[in-house]
Coordinates of N, CA, C and O in Angstrom, one line a residue:
M4 N 39.6 81.9 -121.5 CA 40.7 82.1 -121.5 C 41.4 83.4 -121.3 O 40.5 84.1 -121.7
N5 N 42.4 84.3 -120.6 CA 42.5 84.8 -120.6 C 43.9 85.7 -120.8 O 44.1 84.9 -121.7
I6 N 43.1 87.0 -121.5 CA 44.2 88.0 -122.7 C 46.4 87.6 -122.2 O 47.0 87.2 -122.9
K7 N 46.5 87.2 -121.1 CA 47.7 87.1 -120.9 C 48.3 86.0 -121.5 O 49.6 85.1 -122.3
T8 N 47.5 84.5 -120.7 CA 47.8 83.5 -121.5 C 48.0 83.1 -122.5 O 48.5 82.6 -123.8
E9 N 47.3 84.1 -123.4 CA 47.0 83.8 -124.7 C 48.1 84.2 -125.4 O 49.3 83.8 -126.9
E10 N 49.0 85.1 -124.5 CA 49.5 86.0 -125.2 C 51.3 84.7 -125.3 O 51.7 85.4 -125.6
I11 N 51.7 84.8 -123.5 CA 51.9 83.3 -123.1 C 51.7 82.5 -124.6 O 53.3 81.9 -124.2
Y12 N 50.4 82.5 -125.8 CA 51.5 80.6 -126.0 C 51.9 81.8 -127.3 O 52.1 80.8 -127.9
S13 N 51.4 82.2 -127.9 CA 51.9 83.4 -128.7 C 53.2 83.0 -129.1 O 53.9 83.3 -129.9
E14 N 54.4 83.7 -127.3 CA 55.7 83.6 -127.5 C 56.2 82.7 -127.8 O 57.1 82.0 -128.5
V15 N 55.4 81.3 -126.9 CA 55.8 80.1 -127.3 C 56.0 79.4 -128.4 O 56.9 79.1 -129.5
Y16 N 54.4 79.5 -129.5 CA 54.5 80.3 -130.6 C 56.0 80.4 -131.5 O 56.9 79.5 -132.3
Q17 N 55.6 82.1 -131.7 CA 57.1 82.0 -131.9 C 58.7 82.3 -131.3 O 59.2 81.8 -132.8
V18 N 58.9 81.1 -130.4 CA 60.1 80.9 -130.1 C 59.9 79.8 -131.0 O 61.1 78.9 -131.3
L19 N 59.2 78.5 -131.2 CA 59.3 77.5 -131.0 C 58.9 78.2 -132.8 O 60.2 76.7 -133.3
N20 N 58.6 78.4 -133.6 CA 59.1 78.8 -135.6 C 60.6 79.5 -135.0 O 60.8 78.5 -136.1
L21 N 60.6 79.7 -134.6 CA 62.0 80.3 -134.5 C 63.4 79.5 -134.1 O 63.7 78.9 -135.5
L22 N 63.2 78.0 -133.7 CA 63.6 77.1 -133.2 C 64.0 76.5 -134.5 O 65.3 75.6 -134.9
G23 N 61.9 76.0 -135.0 CA 62.4 75.6 -136.5 C 62.0 74.1 -135.8 O 61.5 74.1 -135.9
N24 N 61.8 73.6 -137.8 CA 61.4 71.9 -137.5 C 61.7 70.9 -136.8 O 61.3 70.1 -135.9
Q25 N 63.3 71.3 -136.4 CA 63.9 70.1 -135.7 C 63.2 69.8 -134.7 O 63.2 69.0 -133.9
Y26 N 62.5 71.0 -133.8 CA 62.3 70.7 -132.4 C 61.2 70.7 -132.5 O 60.2 69.9 -131.8
I27 N 60.3 71.0 -133.6 CA 58.7 71.5 -134.0 C 58.2 69.8 -134.1 O 57.6 69.7 -133.4
D28 N 58.9 69.4 -135.0 CA 58.6 68.0 -135.6 C 58.4 66.4 -133.8 O 58.1 65.7 -133.4
K29 N 59.5 66.9 -132.9 CA 59.9 66.6 -131.7 C 58.9 66.8 -130.3 O 58.8 65.7 -130.1
L30 N 57.8 67.7 -130.6 CA 56.5 67.8 -130.0 C 55.1 66.8 -130.2 O 55.2 67.0 -131.8
P31 N 54.7 66.7 -130.2 CA 53.7 65.6 -129.8 C 52.8 67.2 -131.2 O 52.5 68.1 -130.9
N32 N 52.5 67.0 -132.6 CA 50.8 67.0 -133.1 C 49.6 68.3 -131.9 O 49.8 69.3 -132.3
S33 N 49.3 67.5 -130.5 CA 48.1 68.3 -130.5 C 48.9 69.3 -129.1 O 48.1 70.2 -129.9
L34 N 50.0 69.1 -129.1 CA 50.9 70.4 -128.6 C 50.9 71.6 -128.7 O 49.8 73.0 -129.3
F35 N 51.9 71.1 -130.4 CA 52.3 71.8 -130.9 C 50.7 73.8 -132.2 O 50.7 74.1 -131.7
N36 N 49.4 72.5 -132.4 CA 49.2 72.9 -133.0 C 47.4 73.9 -131.3 O 46.4 74.3 -132.1
M37 N 47.3 72.8 -130.1 CA 46.8 73.9 -129.5 C 48.1 75.1 -129.1 O 46.9 75.7 -129.0
L38 N 48.5 75.0 -129.0 CA 49.3 76.0 -129.2 C 49.3 76.7 -130.7 O 49.1 78.3 -130.3
K39 N 48.9 77.0 -132.2 CA 48.6 77.5 -132.6 C 47.4 78.2 -133.1 O 47.1 79.9 -133.1
E40 N 46.5 77.5 -132.1 CA 44.9 77.8 -132.0 C 44.1 78.8 -130.9 O 43.9 80.5 -131.4
K41 N 45.5 78.6 -130.1 CA 44.5 79.1 -128.4 C 45.3 80.4 -128.4 O 45.5 81.4 -127.2
R42 N 46.9 81.3 -129.8 CA 47.6 81.8 -129.0 C 47.0 83.5 -129.6 O 45.8 83.0 -130.3
N43 N 47.3 84.2 -129.1 CA 47.3 86.2 -129.9 C 47.2 86.1 -131.1 O 48.0 86.0 -130.8
I44 N 46.3 86.4 -131.9 CA 47.0 86.4 -133.3 C 47.6 88.1 -134.1 O 47.8 87.8 -134.9
S45 N 47.0 89.1 -132.6 CA 47.0 89.9 -132.6 C 48.4 90.2 -132.1 O 49.1 91.7 -132.5
Y46 N 49.2 89.6 -131.9 CA 50.1 90.1 -130.4 C 51.4 89.3 -131.1 O 50.9 87.6 -131.7
T47 N 51.7 88.9 -131.5 CA 52.5 88.8 -132.7 C 54.8 89.2 -131.6 O 54.9 90.3 -132.4
P48 N 54.6 88.7 -130.8 CA 56.4 89.6 -130.5 C 57.3 88.7 -131.4 O 58.0 87.7 -132.8
K49 N 57.8 89.6 -131.8 CA 59.6 89.5 -132.7 C 60.2 89.7 -131.4 O 61.4 90.2 -130.6
Y50 N 61.3 88.5 -132.3 CA 62.8 88.6 -130.9 C 64.2 88.4 -132.3 O 63.6 87.8 -133.2
I51 N 65.0 88.5 -131.3 CA 66.3 88.4 -132.7 C 67.8 87.6 -131.6 O 67.9 86.3 -130.3
Q52 N 67.6 86.8 -133.1 CA 68.1 85.2 -132.4 C 69.5 84.6 -132.0 O 70.2 84.3 -130.9
D53 N 70.1 86.5 -132.4 CA 72.0 87.0 -131.4 C 72.2 87.2 -130.2 O 72.5 86.8 -129.8
I54 N 70.2 87.6 -129.4 CA 70.0 88.0 -128.0 C 69.3 86.6 -127.2 O 68.8 86.3 -128.3
P55 N 69.6 86.4 -126.1 CA 69.5 85.2 -125.2 C 68.2 86.1 -124.6 O 68.3 87.0 -124.7
L56 N 66.9 84.3 -124.9 CA 66.4 84.9 -124.8 C 65.3 85.7 -123.5 O 64.6 86.8 -123.0
N57 N 66.0 85.3 -122.2 CA 66.1 86.1 -121.0 C 66.5 88.2 -120.9 O 66.5 88.6 -120.0
K58 N 67.5 88.3 -121.6 CA 66.8 89.8 -121.9 C 66.9 89.8 -123.0 O 66.9 91.3 -123.3
Q59 N 65.9 89.4 -123.3 CA 64.8 90.2 -124.3 C 63.2 90.3 -123.8 O 63.1 89.3 -122.4
N60 N 62.7 90.9 -124.3 CA 61.2 91.2 -122.7 C 60.9 90.0 -123.4 O 59.9 90.0 -124.5
I61 N 60.8 89.3 -123.4 CA 59.6 87.4 -123.2 C 59.2 87.4 -121.4 O 60.3 87.1 -120.6
K62 N 58.2 87.3 -121.7 CA 57.3 86.6 -119.3 C 58.7 85.8 -119.2 O 58.4 84.9 -119.9
K63 N 58.2 85.2 -117.4 CA 58.6 84.7 -116.6 C 58.1 83.1 -117.2 O 58.1 82.1 -117.7
E64 N 56.5 82.9 -117.3 CA 55.4 82.0 -118.8 C 56.7 81.1 -118.8 O 56.6 80.2 -119.4
T65 N 56.3 82.0 -120.2 CA 57.5 81.6 -121.8 C 58.1 80.6 -121.2 O 57.7 80.3 -122.0
L66 N 59.2 81.4 -120.4 CA 59.8 80.3 -120.6 C 60.2 79.5 -120.1 O 60.8 78.1 -119.5
A67 N 59.5 79.1 -118.6 CA 59.1 78.6 -117.6 C 58.1 76.7 -118.9 O 59.6 75.9 -118.6
I68 N 57.5 77.7 -119.7 CA 57.6 77.0 -120.6 C 58.4 76.2 -121.5 O 58.4 74.3 -121.9
I69 N 59.0 77.5 -122.6 CA 60.7 76.8 -122.4 C 61.1 75.1 -121.8 O 61.4 74.0 -123.0
V70 N 61.5 75.7 -121.2 CA 62.5 74.7 -120.5 C 62.1 73.3 -120.0 O 61.4 72.6 -120.9
L71 N 59.8 74.0 -119.5 CA 59.2 72.2 -119.5 C 59.2 71.5 -120.9 O 59.4 69.9 -120.5
L72 N 59.4 71.4 -122.2 CA 59.7 71.4 -123.1 C 61.0 71.3 -123.6 O 60.4 69.5 -124.7
H73 N 61.9 71.3 -123.1 CA 63.1 70.9 -123.2 C 63.5 69.6 -122.2 O 63.9 68.9 -122.8
L74 N 62.7 70.1 -121.3 CA 62.8 68.8 -120.6 C 62.7 67.3 -121.0 O 62.2 66.6 -121.0
N75 N 60.9 67.4 -121.0 CA 59.5 66.3 -121.5 C 60.5 66.0 -122.7 O 60.2 65.0 -123.1
Y76 N 60.8 66.8 -124.7 CA 61.4 66.5 -125.3 C 62.0 66.7 -126.2 O 62.3 66.0 -126.9
W77 N 63.0 67.5 -126.2 CA 64.4 67.6 -126.0 C 65.0 66.5 -126.1 O 66.3 67.1 -126.2
C78 N 65.5 66.8 -124.8 CA 66.6 66.3 -124.0 C 67.0 65.0 -124.9 O 66.6 64.5 -124.8
E79 N 68.7 65.1 -125.5 CA 69.3 64.1 -125.7 C 69.1 62.7 -125.3 O 69.0 61.1 -126.3
N80 N 69.7 62.5 -124.0 CA 70.3 61.7 -123.3 C 70.0 61.8 -121.8 O 69.3 62.8 -121.8
E81 N 69.6 61.5 -120.8 CA 69.8 61.3 -120.1 C 70.5 61.8 -119.2 O 70.0 62.4 -117.6
E82 N 71.9 62.0 -119.2 CA 72.2 63.0 -118.4 C 72.1 64.7 -118.3 O 72.6 65.0 -117.6
E83 N 71.5 64.9 -119.7 CA 71.3 66.1 -119.9 C 70.3 66.6 -119.5 O 69.5 67.6 -118.8
M84 N 68.7 64.6 -119.0 CA 67.8 65.8 -118.1 C 68.8 65.5 -116.6 O 67.8 66.7 -116.2
L85 N 69.3 64.8 -117.2 CA 69.8 65.3 -114.4 C 71.1 66.9 -114.8 O 70.5 67.6 -113.8
Q86 N 70.9 67.1 -116.1 CA 71.8 68.7 -116.1 C 70.6 69.9 -115.7 O 70.3 70.6 -114.7
L87 N 69.6 69.2 -116.1 CA 68.4 69.9 -116.8 C 67.7 70.2 -115.1 O 67.7 71.6 -115.1
K88 N 67.5 69.3 -114.3 CA 66.6 69.1 -112.7 C 67.8 69.5 -112.4 O 66.7 70.7 -111.2
Q89 N 68.8 69.0 -112.4 CA 69.8 69.7 -112.1 C 69.7 71.4 -111.3 O 69.8 71.8 -110.4
M90 N 70.0 72.2 -113.0 CA 70.3 72.6 -112.6 C 68.5 73.8 -111.7 O 68.5 74.8 -111.1
L91 N 67.4 73.7 -112.8 CA 66.1 73.5 -111.9 C 66.4 73.1 -110.3 O 65.9 74.7 -109.3
K92 N 66.8 72.4 -109.8 CA 66.8 71.9 -109.5 C 67.6 73.8 -107.9 O 67.1 74.0 -107.1
N93 N 69.3 73.9 -108.7 CA 69.4 74.6 -108.1 C 69.5 76.5 -108.2 O 69.1 77.5 -106.8
N94 N 68.4 76.2 -109.5 CA 67.1 77.8 -108.8 C 66.3 77.7 -108.2 O 67.0 78.9 -107.3
E95 N 65.5 76.4 -107.8 CA 64.7 77.4 -106.1 C 65.2 76.9 -105.2 O 64.5 77.6 -104.4
D96 N 66.5 76.1 -105.3 CA 67.0 76.9 -104.0 C 67.5 77.4 -103.3 O 67.0 78.5 -102.8
R97 N 68.1 78.3 -104.6 CA 68.7 80.2 -104.6 C 67.7 81.7 -103.9 O 68.0 81.3 -103.7
Y98 N 66.6 80.5 -104.9 CA 65.0 82.1 -104.8 C 64.7 81.1 -103.6 O 64.2 82.7 -103.0
Q99 N 64.8 79.6 -102.8 CA 64.6 79.7 -100.9 C 64.3 80.8 -100.5 O 64.2 80.8 -99.5
Q100 N 66.5 81.0 -100.8 CA 68.0 81.1 -99.9 C 67.0 82.7 -99.8 O 67.2 83.2 -98.4
E101 N 66.5 83.2 -101.0 CA 66.6 84.8 -100.6 C 65.6 85.0 -100.2 O 65.1 86.2 -99.2
I102 N 64.4 84.2 -101.0 CA 62.8 84.5 -99.8 C 62.5 84.8 -98.4 O 63.0 85.1 -97.4
R103 N 63.7 83.2 -97.6 CA 64.4 83.0 -96.4 C 65.0 84.6 -96.0 O 64.7 84.5 -94.7
N104 N 65.5 84.7 -96.9 CA 66.2 86.0 -96.0 C 65.9 87.2 -95.6 O 65.7 88.0 -94.8
K105 N 65.4 87.6 -96.8 CA 64.3 88.3 -97.2 C 63.1 88.4 -96.2 O 62.5 89.8 -95.9
Y106 N 62.6 87.2 -96.0 CA 61.0 87.1 -94.9 C 61.8 86.4 -93.5 O 60.6 85.6 -93.6
N107 N 63.2 86.3 -93.2 CA 62.8 85.4 -91.9 C 62.7 85.5 -90.7 O 61.9 86.9 -90.4
P108 N 61.7 84.3 -90.1 CA 60.6 84.5 -88.8 C 62.0 84.9 -88.1 O 61.1 86.1 -87.1
D109 N 62.6 85.0 -87.7 CA 63.7 84.9 -86.6 C 64.2 86.3 -86.5 O 63.9 87.7 -86.3
D110 N 64.8 86.9 -87.9 CA 64.3 89.0 -87.6 C 63.0 89.1 -87.2 O 63.0 90.5 -86.8
I111 N 61.9 88.9 -87.8 CA 60.7 90.0 -87.9 C 60.7 89.6 -86.1 O 59.8 90.7 -86.1
F112 N 60.8 88.7 -85.3 CA 60.8 88.8 -84.3 C 61.6 89.3 -83.4 O 61.4 90.2 -82.6
K113 N 63.1 90.0 -83.7 CA 63.6 90.8 -83.4 C 62.9 91.5 -83.0 O 63.8 92.8 -82.6
K114 N 63.0 92.8 -84.4 CA 63.3 93.9 -85.4 C 61.4 94.3 -84.3 O 61.2 95.6 -83.6
Y115 N 60.6 93.6 -83.6 CA 59.8 93.5 -83.6 C 60.1 93.6 -81.9 O 59.4 95.1 -80.9
K116 N 61.0 92.7 -80.6 CA 61.9 93.5 -79.9 C 61.6 94.6 -79.8 O 61.6 95.2 -78.2
Q117 N 62.6 95.0 -81.2 CA 64.0 96.6 -80.5 C 62.8 97.5 -80.8 O 62.3 98.5 -79.8
E118 N 61.2 97.0 -81.3 CA 60.5 98.2 -81.3 C 59.6 98.6 -80.6 O 59.8 100.3 -80.3
N119 N 59.6 97.6 -79.9 CA 59.0 97.7 -78.6 C 60.4 98.0 -77.3 O 59.5 99.0 -76.6
I120 N 60.3 98.2 -77.5 CA 61.9 99.0 -76.0 C 62.2 100.0 -76.4 O 61.9 100.6 -75.9
V121 N 62.2 100.0 -78.3 CA 62.2 102.1 -78.3 C 60.8 102.5 -78.0 O 60.8 103.7 -76.9
E122 N 60.2 101.5 -77.8 CA 59.5 102.6 -77.3 C 57.9 102.9 -76.6 O 58.1 103.6 -75.8
N123 N 58.5 101.4 -75.7 CA 58.7 101.6 -74.2 C 59.9 102.6 -72.9 O 59.4 103.1 -71.8
Q124 N 60.7 103.1 -74.1 CA 61.4 104.4 -73.1 C 61.1 105.6 -73.4 O 60.9 106.2 -74.4
V125 N 61.0 106.0 -72.4 CA 59.9 107.5 -72.6 C 60.5 108.0 -71.9 O 60.5 107.5 -69.7
S126 N 60.8 109.1 -71.8 CA 61.6 110.0 -70.2 C 60.6 111.2 -69.9 O 60.0 112.4 -70.6
M127 N 61.0 111.8 -69.2 CA 60.1 112.4 -68.0 C 61.4 114.2 -67.9 O 62.0 114.2 -68.2
I128 N 59.7 115.5 -68.8 CA 60.2 116.3 -69.6 C 59.5 116.6 -68.5 O 58.9 117.3 -68.0
E129 N 60.5 118.6 -67.3 CA 60.1 118.8 -67.2 C 59.1 120.2 -67.5 O 58.8 120.2 -68.6
Y130 N 58.0 120.4 -67.0 CA 57.2 121.3 -67.6 C 56.9 122.2 -66.9 O 57.0 122.6 -66.1
K131 N 57.6 124.0 -67.9 CA 56.7 125.1 -67.5 C 56.6 125.6 -67.9 O 56.2 125.1 -69.5
E132 N 55.6 127.5 -67.6 CA 54.5 127.3 -67.9 C 55.9 128.7 -68.6 O 56.7 129.5 -68.2
S133 N 54.6 129.2 -69.5 CA 55.8 130.1 -70.3 C 55.2 131.1 -69.7 O 54.5 132.1 -68.4
L134 N 55.9 132.7 -69.5 CA 55.8 134.1 -69.0 C 54.4 134.6 -68.7 O 54.3 135.2 -67.9
F135 N 53.9 134.4 -69.3 CA 52.5 135.0 -70.3 C 51.5 134.5 -69.8 O 50.9 134.8 -68.6
K136 N 51.4 133.0 -69.5 CA 51.0 132.6 -68.9 C 50.8 132.3 -67.3 O 49.7 132.1 -66.6
R137 N 51.6 132.3 -66.7 CA 52.2 132.8 -65.3 C 52.0 133.7 -64.8 O 51.0 133.7 -64.5
F138 N 51.6 135.3 -65.5 CA 51.6 136.3 -65.1 C 49.5 135.9 -66.0 O 49.3 136.4 -64.5
I139 N 49.7 135.9 -66.7 CA 48.1 135.9 -66.5 C 47.1 135.0 -64.8 O 46.2 135.1 -64.6
S140 N 48.0 133.8 -65.1 CA 47.4 132.7 -63.4 C 47.8 133.5 -63.1 O 46.9 132.8 -61.9
K141 N 48.6 134.9 -62.5 CA 49.2 135.7 -60.7 C 47.3 136.4 -60.8 O 46.9 136.6 -60.0
I142 N 47.0 137.4 -62.1 CA 46.2 138.3 -62.0 C 44.8 137.2 -61.9 O 44.1 138.1 -61.2
K143 N 44.5 136.4 -61.9 CA 43.3 135.4 -61.6 C 43.3 134.9 -60.6 O 41.9 135.2 -60.0
S144 N 44.2 135.1 -59.8 CA 44.7 134.7 -58.8 C 44.1 135.6 -58.6 O 43.9 135.1 -56.5
I145 N 44.5 136.9 -57.9 CA 43.6 137.7 -56.8 C 42.6 138.2 -57.1 O 42.1 137.9 -55.8
F146 N 41.6 137.7 -58.7 CA 40.6 138.1 -58.0 C 39.8 137.4 -57.5 O 38.5 138.1 -57.4
I147 N 39.7 136.5 -57.9 CA 40.0 134.9 -57.5 C 39.4 134.8 -55.6 O 38.5 135.0 -55.7
K148 N 40.1 135.0 -55.2 CA 40.6 135.0 -54.1 C 39.3 136.4 -52.9 O 39.4 135.8 -51.5
K149 N 39.3 137.5 -53.9 CA 38.7 138.5 -53.5 C 36.5 138.3 -53.8 O 35.6 137.6 -53.6

């Protein structure tokens, strides 16, 4: 197991301890024991209860696991579960829309066409020799003819 996964397990374990036994008791013992055994013992994150978790230094994966635990074990009724699922769906839709706006295939081709148009516009510039070069070429022409 890699270090990042062990740190995520440590963070989830610490959050569960902050939540207390009322939440831990709703989890299967095997799940809680797995988190306890596979966590990184040397990594113990500190969280302040008055500040929301998303405002603290916590990994996205940890928040995802906590939401999954809430959905599977802590929802009190179907209505709460449906609200949580709807909130997750709205977040996913918003994320997909941001990605679509950022990497819109239609816009990529428009930019490509505009770049090609700009590259193909070449103007003719009249080349003039400098005074010094003209002088040298006149001298050369005199010596070459004789």
